[in-house]
Short mmCIF file of C-alpha atoms in Angstrom, two decimals:
data_model
loop_
_atom_site.label_atom_id
_atom_site.label_comp_id
_atom_site.label_asym_id
_atom_site.label_seq_id
_atom_site.Cartn_x
_atom_site.Cartn_y
_atom_site.Cartn_z
CA MET A 1 0.00 0.00 0.00
CA MET A 2 1.30 3.44 -0.93
CA ASP A 3 2.58 5.44 2.05
CA PHE A 4 2.59 8.94 0.56
CA ASP A 5 2.49 10.58 3.99
CA GLY A 6 5.57 8.63 5.05
CA LEU A 7 7.48 9.84 2.00
CA CYS A 8 6.38 13.43 2.61
CA ALA A 9 7.62 13.20 6.21
CA TYR A 10 11.01 11.95 4.95
CA VAL A 11 11.25 14.76 2.41
CA LYS A 12 10.41 17.43 4.98
CA VAL A 13 13.35 16.26 7.10
CA HIS A 14 15.95 15.66 4.37
CA PHE A 15 14.92 18.29 1.77
CA PRO A 16 13.31 21.01 3.90
CA ASN A 17 13.89 23.83 1.41
CA SER A 18 13.71 21.89 -1.84
CA PHE A 19 10.18 20.49 -2.11
CA SER A 20 6.63 21.53 -2.88
CA ILE A 21 3.20 19.92 -2.89
CA GLY A 22 0.96 20.16 -5.96
CA GLU A 23 3.65 21.80 -8.09
CA PRO A 24 2.31 22.78 -11.58
CA MET A 25 4.27 20.83 -14.16
CA LYS A 26 3.53 23.48 -16.78
CA ASP A 27 6.15 25.57 -14.97
CA HIS A 28 8.79 22.88 -15.50
CA THR A 29 8.33 21.80 -19.11
CA THR A 30 9.33 23.56 -22.33
CA PHE A 31 5.78 22.90 -23.59
CA ALA A 32 4.41 24.99 -20.67
CA ILE A 33 1.71 22.34 -20.28
CA GLY A 34 0.89 19.94 -17.47
CA GLY A 35 -1.14 19.47 -14.30
CA PRO A 36 0.24 19.28 -10.76
CA ALA A 37 2.77 16.85 -9.37
CA ASP A 38 1.73 15.44 -6.00
CA LEU A 39 5.24 15.91 -4.58
CA PHE A 40 8.09 17.79 -6.29
CA VAL A 41 11.65 17.62 -4.93
CA THR A 42 14.88 19.16 -6.26
CA VAL A 43 17.96 17.03 -5.54
CA ARG A 44 21.61 18.11 -5.80
CA GLU A 45 23.73 15.17 -4.61
CA ALA A 46 23.84 11.69 -6.14
CA LYS A 47 23.77 9.92 -2.77
CA ALA A 48 20.74 11.98 -1.71
CA LEU A 49 19.04 11.04 -4.98
CA GLN A 50 19.69 7.36 -4.34
CA ALA A 51 18.36 7.58 -0.78
CA LEU A 52 15.22 9.45 -1.88
CA LEU A 53 14.38 6.95 -4.60
CA LYS A 54 14.92 4.04 -2.22
CA LYS A 55 12.58 5.68 0.27
CA ALA A 56 10.00 6.19 -2.46
CA ARG A 57 10.20 2.50 -3.32
CA ASP A 58 9.90 1.54 0.34
CA CYS A 59 6.77 3.70 0.50
CA ASP A 60 5.47 2.26 -2.78
CA VAL A 61 5.25 5.76 -4.30
CA PRO A 62 5.88 6.00 -8.07
CA TYR A 63 8.45 8.56 -9.21
CA LEU A 64 9.53 10.42 -12.33
CA ILE A 65 12.97 11.94 -12.95
CA LEU A 66 12.94 15.42 -14.48
CA GLY A 67 15.71 17.47 -16.05
CA LYS A 68 14.83 20.53 -18.12
CA GLY A 69 11.40 19.20 -19.07
CA SER A 70 12.02 19.21 -22.81
CA ASN A 71 10.81 16.50 -25.18
CA MET A 72 7.93 15.70 -22.81
CA LEU A 73 4.22 16.31 -22.50
CA VAL A 74 2.55 16.07 -19.09
CA ARG A 75 -1.16 15.34 -19.18
CA ASP A 76 -3.64 17.76 -17.66
CA GLY A 77 -4.38 15.67 -14.58
CA GLY A 78 -0.75 15.90 -13.54
CA ILE A 79 1.56 13.29 -12.08
CA ARG A 80 0.70 11.04 -9.19
CA GLY A 81 3.48 10.40 -6.73
CA LEU A 82 6.94 11.97 -6.76
CA VAL A 83 8.72 14.11 -9.35
CA VAL A 84 12.46 14.42 -8.75
CA HIS A 85 14.05 17.44 -10.38
CA LEU A 86 17.80 17.05 -10.90
CA ASP A 87 19.75 20.16 -9.94
CA GLU A 88 21.32 22.02 -12.84
CA ARG A 89 24.79 22.51 -11.39
CA GLY A 90 27.82 20.28 -11.94
CA ALA A 91 29.79 20.64 -15.20
CA GLN A 92 33.57 20.63 -15.12
CA LEU A 93 36.68 19.97 -17.20
CA VAL A 94 38.16 16.62 -16.13
CA THR A 95 41.24 16.47 -18.35
CA GLY A 96 42.42 18.39 -21.37
CA TYR A 97 39.83 16.73 -23.60
CA GLU A 98 37.15 15.40 -21.26
CA LEU A 99 34.14 17.03 -19.64
CA ARG A 100 32.15 15.59 -16.74
CA ALA A 101 28.64 16.87 -16.01
CA GLY A 102 25.65 15.91 -13.91
CA GLY A 103 22.46 14.61 -15.48
CA GLY A 104 20.51 17.77 -14.64
CA VAL A 105 22.93 20.20 -16.29
CA PRO A 106 21.46 21.95 -19.37
CA LEU A 107 22.99 20.54 -22.54
CA SER A 108 23.53 24.04 -23.90
CA GLN A 109 25.62 24.85 -20.80
CA VAL A 110 27.82 21.82 -21.44
CA SER A 111 28.22 22.92 -25.04
CA GLN A 112 29.25 26.40 -23.93
CA LEU A 113 31.76 25.01 -21.42
CA ALA A 114 33.35 22.91 -24.14
CA ALA A 115 33.59 25.94 -26.40
CA ALA A 116 35.20 28.01 -23.63
CA HIS A 117 37.99 25.40 -23.41
CA GLY A 118 38.52 25.15 -27.15
CA LEU A 119 36.93 21.71 -27.40
CA GLY A 120 34.96 20.57 -30.42
CA GLY A 121 32.25 17.92 -30.68
CA LEU A 122 29.36 19.62 -28.90
CA THR A 123 28.59 22.59 -31.11
CA PHE A 124 25.48 20.78 -32.42
CA ALA A 125 24.04 20.87 -28.89
CA ILE A 126 24.05 24.64 -28.42
CA GLY A 127 20.34 25.08 -29.09
CA ILE A 128 18.98 21.80 -27.72
CA PRO A 129 16.85 22.81 -24.72
CA GLY A 130 17.10 19.65 -22.62
CA SER A 131 19.35 18.38 -19.84
CA LEU A 132 22.43 16.22 -20.31
CA GLY A 133 20.67 13.22 -18.76
CA GLY A 134 17.77 13.45 -21.19
CA ALA A 135 20.17 13.89 -24.11
CA VAL A 136 22.17 10.81 -23.06
CA LEU A 137 18.99 8.79 -22.65
CA MET A 138 17.55 9.52 -26.10
CA ASN A 139 20.85 10.06 -27.96
CA ALA A 140 19.84 13.61 -28.80
CA GLY A 141 21.35 15.17 -31.87
CA ALA A 142 21.15 17.84 -34.55
CA TYR A 143 23.01 19.07 -37.63
CA GLY A 144 24.90 15.82 -38.13
CA GLY A 145 26.03 15.34 -34.54
CA GLU A 146 24.62 13.26 -31.69
CA MET A 147 25.51 12.37 -28.13
CA SER A 148 26.86 8.93 -28.99
CA ASP A 149 29.63 10.69 -30.92
CA VAL A 150 31.08 12.16 -27.72
CA ILE A 151 29.95 10.04 -24.75
CA LYS A 152 32.81 8.12 -23.13
CA GLU A 153 31.04 6.71 -20.07
CA VAL A 154 27.88 7.16 -18.05
CA THR A 155 27.30 6.74 -14.31
CA PHE A 156 23.75 5.79 -13.39
CA LEU A 157 21.52 4.15 -10.84
CA ASP A 158 20.47 0.77 -12.16
CA GLU A 159 17.05 -0.78 -11.74
CA ASN A 160 18.02 -1.89 -8.21
CA LEU A 161 19.15 1.71 -7.45
CA ASP A 162 22.81 0.70 -7.22
CA PHE A 163 25.48 2.91 -8.82
CA GLN A 164 26.94 1.61 -12.08
CA THR A 165 29.32 3.04 -14.67
CA ALA A 166 29.18 1.88 -18.29
CA LYS A 167 31.24 2.64 -21.36
CA ALA A 168 29.43 4.18 -24.33
CA THR A 169 30.09 1.03 -26.37
CA ASP A 170 27.91 -0.92 -23.92
CA LEU A 171 24.90 1.43 -24.12
CA SER A 172 23.28 0.19 -27.36
CA TYR A 173 23.28 3.59 -29.03
CA SER A 174 21.36 4.10 -32.29
CA TYR A 175 19.16 6.83 -33.74
CA ARG A 176 17.28 8.44 -30.81
CA HIS A 177 17.81 5.31 -28.74
CA SER A 178 20.00 3.99 -25.96
CA TYR A 179 20.16 1.21 -23.39
CA PHE A 180 18.31 3.46 -20.94
CA MET A 181 15.17 3.59 -23.08
CA ASP A 182 14.90 -0.18 -22.73
CA HIS A 183 15.59 0.01 -18.98
CA PRO A 184 13.36 2.85 -17.73
CA GLY A 185 14.15 2.06 -14.09
CA CYS A 186 17.66 3.44 -14.53
CA VAL A 187 18.53 7.04 -13.62
CA ILE A 188 21.42 8.85 -15.33
CA VAL A 189 23.56 10.58 -12.71
CA GLU A 190 26.44 11.97 -14.77
CA ALA A 191 28.35 11.49 -18.00
CA VAL A 192 31.90 11.95 -19.23
CA MET A 193 32.30 13.30 -22.76
CA GLU A 194 35.47 12.82 -24.78
CA LEU A 195 36.03 15.80 -27.08
CA TRP A 196 38.85 17.13 -29.24
CA ALA A 197 40.82 20.30 -29.76
CA GLN A 198 39.30 22.75 -32.23
CA ALA A 199 40.11 26.35 -33.09
CA SER A 200 37.95 28.81 -31.16
CA CYS A 201 37.06 30.69 -34.32
CA GLU A 202 35.71 27.47 -35.89
CA ILE A 203 33.68 26.62 -32.79
CA GLU A 204 32.20 30.13 -32.65
CA ALA A 205 31.34 30.03 -36.34
CA GLU A 206 29.62 26.64 -36.06
CA MET A 207 27.63 27.66 -33.00
CA ALA A 208 26.59 30.94 -34.60
CA ASP A 209 25.51 29.11 -37.76
CA PHE A 210 23.48 26.49 -35.87
CA THR A 211 21.84 29.18 -33.72
CA LYS A 212 20.92 31.21 -36.81
CA ARG A 213 19.47 28.19 -38.56
CA ARG A 214 17.39 27.27 -35.53
CA LYS A 215 15.94 30.78 -35.29
CA GLU A 216 15.15 30.84 -39.00
CA LYS A 217 13.60 27.39 -39.24
CA GLN A 218 12.13 26.56 -35.83
CA PRO A 219 9.20 28.20 -34.00
CA LEU A 220 11.28 29.24 -31.00
CA GLU A 221 8.85 32.04 -30.18
CA TYR A 222 6.28 29.48 -28.95
CA PRO A 223 6.51 26.81 -26.24
CA SER A 224 6.98 23.31 -27.63
CA ALA A 225 8.66 20.02 -26.88
CA GLY A 226 10.90 20.27 -29.93
CA SER A 227 10.39 17.86 -32.82
CA THR A 228 7.10 16.10 -32.17
CA PHE A 229 7.83 12.97 -34.20
CA LYS A 230 10.82 10.79 -34.95
CA ARG A 231 12.06 10.86 -38.53
CA PRO A 232 10.65 7.79 -40.33
CA PRO A 233 13.12 5.82 -42.45
CA GLY A 234 13.36 7.29 -45.94
CA TYR A 235 11.33 10.40 -45.17
CA TYR A 236 11.47 13.79 -43.50
CA THR A 237 8.66 14.44 -41.04
CA GLY A 238 8.03 18.14 -41.72
CA PRO A 239 7.49 17.79 -45.50
CA LEU A 240 5.16 14.80 -44.97
CA ILE A 241 2.97 16.82 -42.62
CA ARG A 242 3.02 19.87 -44.88
CA GLN A 243 2.17 17.83 -47.98
CA ALA A 244 -0.75 16.31 -46.07
CA GLY A 245 -2.15 19.86 -45.83
CA LEU A 246 -1.74 20.13 -42.07
CA ALA A 247 0.44 23.26 -41.75
CA GLY A 248 -1.21 25.64 -39.30
CA LEU A 249 -3.88 23.14 -38.22
CA VAL A 250 -5.30 24.23 -34.84
CA MET A 251 -6.97 22.17 -32.14
CA GLY A 252 -7.80 24.17 -29.05
CA GLY A 253 -4.65 26.05 -28.09
CA ALA A 254 -2.31 23.69 -29.97
CA GLN A 255 -1.17 24.19 -33.54
CA VAL A 256 0.97 22.58 -36.21
CA SER A 257 3.65 25.20 -36.73
CA LYS A 258 3.56 26.92 -40.11
CA LYS A 259 7.25 27.71 -39.75
CA HIS A 260 8.29 24.08 -39.20
CA THR A 261 5.52 21.52 -39.55
CA GLY A 262 7.50 18.96 -37.57
CA PHE A 263 6.66 20.98 -34.44
CA VAL A 264 3.39 21.08 -32.53
CA ILE A 265 3.35 24.35 -30.59
CA ASN A 266 1.52 25.70 -27.58
CA ARG A 267 -0.03 28.62 -29.45
CA GLU A 268 -2.44 29.85 -26.81
CA GLU A 269 -2.75 28.14 -23.41
CA ALA A 270 -2.99 24.69 -24.95
CA THR A 271 -3.92 21.70 -22.86
CA ALA A 272 -2.28 18.31 -23.14
CA ARG A 273 -5.56 17.02 -24.51
CA ASP A 274 -5.35 19.56 -27.36
CA VAL A 275 -1.83 18.39 -28.21
CA LEU A 276 -2.72 14.70 -28.09
CA ARG A 277 -5.75 15.23 -30.36
CA LEU A 278 -3.53 17.05 -32.82
CA ILE A 279 -0.87 14.32 -32.72
CA LYS A 280 -3.47 11.64 -33.45
CA THR A 281 -4.91 13.68 -36.32
CA ILE A 282 -1.46 14.15 -37.86
CA GLN A 283 -0.70 10.43 -37.54
CA TYR A 284 -4.03 9.47 -39.14
CA LYS A 285 -3.73 11.92 -42.05
CA VAL A 286 -0.12 11.05 -42.89
CA ARG A 287 -0.69 7.32 -42.66
CA SER A 288 -3.88 7.43 -44.75
CA GLN A 289 -2.21 9.53 -47.48
CA TYR A 290 1.33 8.14 -47.53
CA GLY A 291 1.24 4.85 -45.62
CA VAL A 292 3.79 6.18 -43.13
CA LEU A 293 3.26 5.82 -39.39
CA LEU A 294 4.75 8.75 -37.49
CA GLU A 295 6.08 7.69 -34.12
CA PRO A 296 6.07 10.43 -31.45
CA GLU A 297 9.47 11.61 -30.27
CA VAL A 298 7.84 13.56 -27.46
CA ARG A 299 7.40 11.40 -24.35
CA ILE A 300 4.02 11.47 -22.62
CA PHE A 301 3.53 11.29 -18.84
CA GLY A 302 0.81 11.67 -16.24
CA GLU A 303 -2.94 11.29 -16.11
CA ASP A 304 -5.93 12.86 -17.77
CA THR A 305 -8.18 15.03 -15.63
CA ASP A 306 -10.89 12.35 -15.62
CA GLU A 307 -8.42 9.77 -14.33
CA LYS A 308 -7.31 12.13 -11.57
CA ARG A 309 -10.90 12.53 -10.41
CA GLY A 310 -11.35 8.79 -10.55
CA SER A 311 -14.42 9.14 -12.76
#
């Protein structure tokens, strides 16, 4: 039986200034959508994270690990149980060519740190809005680069909540996939990236170019979760959606971006239900016209409002 009160009592003692009850998830996702989390705790230290998750398991309380809240959609009823927000601090130069950073550190911050030390390999990540942990998990990438190109090793809590360290070659990396997607009980604590020397002027030019291209081609002026769908083999998602006549399609406060049809945007106080209706409509139209099934890249969490009420 779930002992939510017991977990709350533990949190009040061990995280007295780092928790809240009923925290709106719309304030912690790049989509700016999502109902309340029952219990929301920010954690800085790896050992404290391990202890908190073990306590949650002892209390039979489900938990979700949160970084920057990108690439995710939280349903309108919110999240039952515990949301653990990984603190954003903790990136450092380990050796001349290696960076170590915690799972909660923004990927753009890691990219900037690499640039400051004249290290190449992470310029592609400058505009990706997520955390390092999320990027490691899904093998995030852009403009011809991806995390598997630079990851040397990853430290994580395994499904028994014991600390493990694995080499990148053991993490089953492929397009938008890693070992961790097949083992959702694992929690990425930190990663070491192996980079290479590159002239500062080249790094600055690449980062400026990628930033310019993002601003020109992506609807950065609206909240979103980034690319809504994975790229299907042999196709590009945006053109498929545009050719299906769906550019600008609106459902409630959600819209298919006219600027980049691979993005569903929060145009005007969208609900998760608006977004999910739009996703299903896009999938149906594209499959019926082109025989291509679009698989969501955005990850969906939480409950609908009806489920929360128990009706």
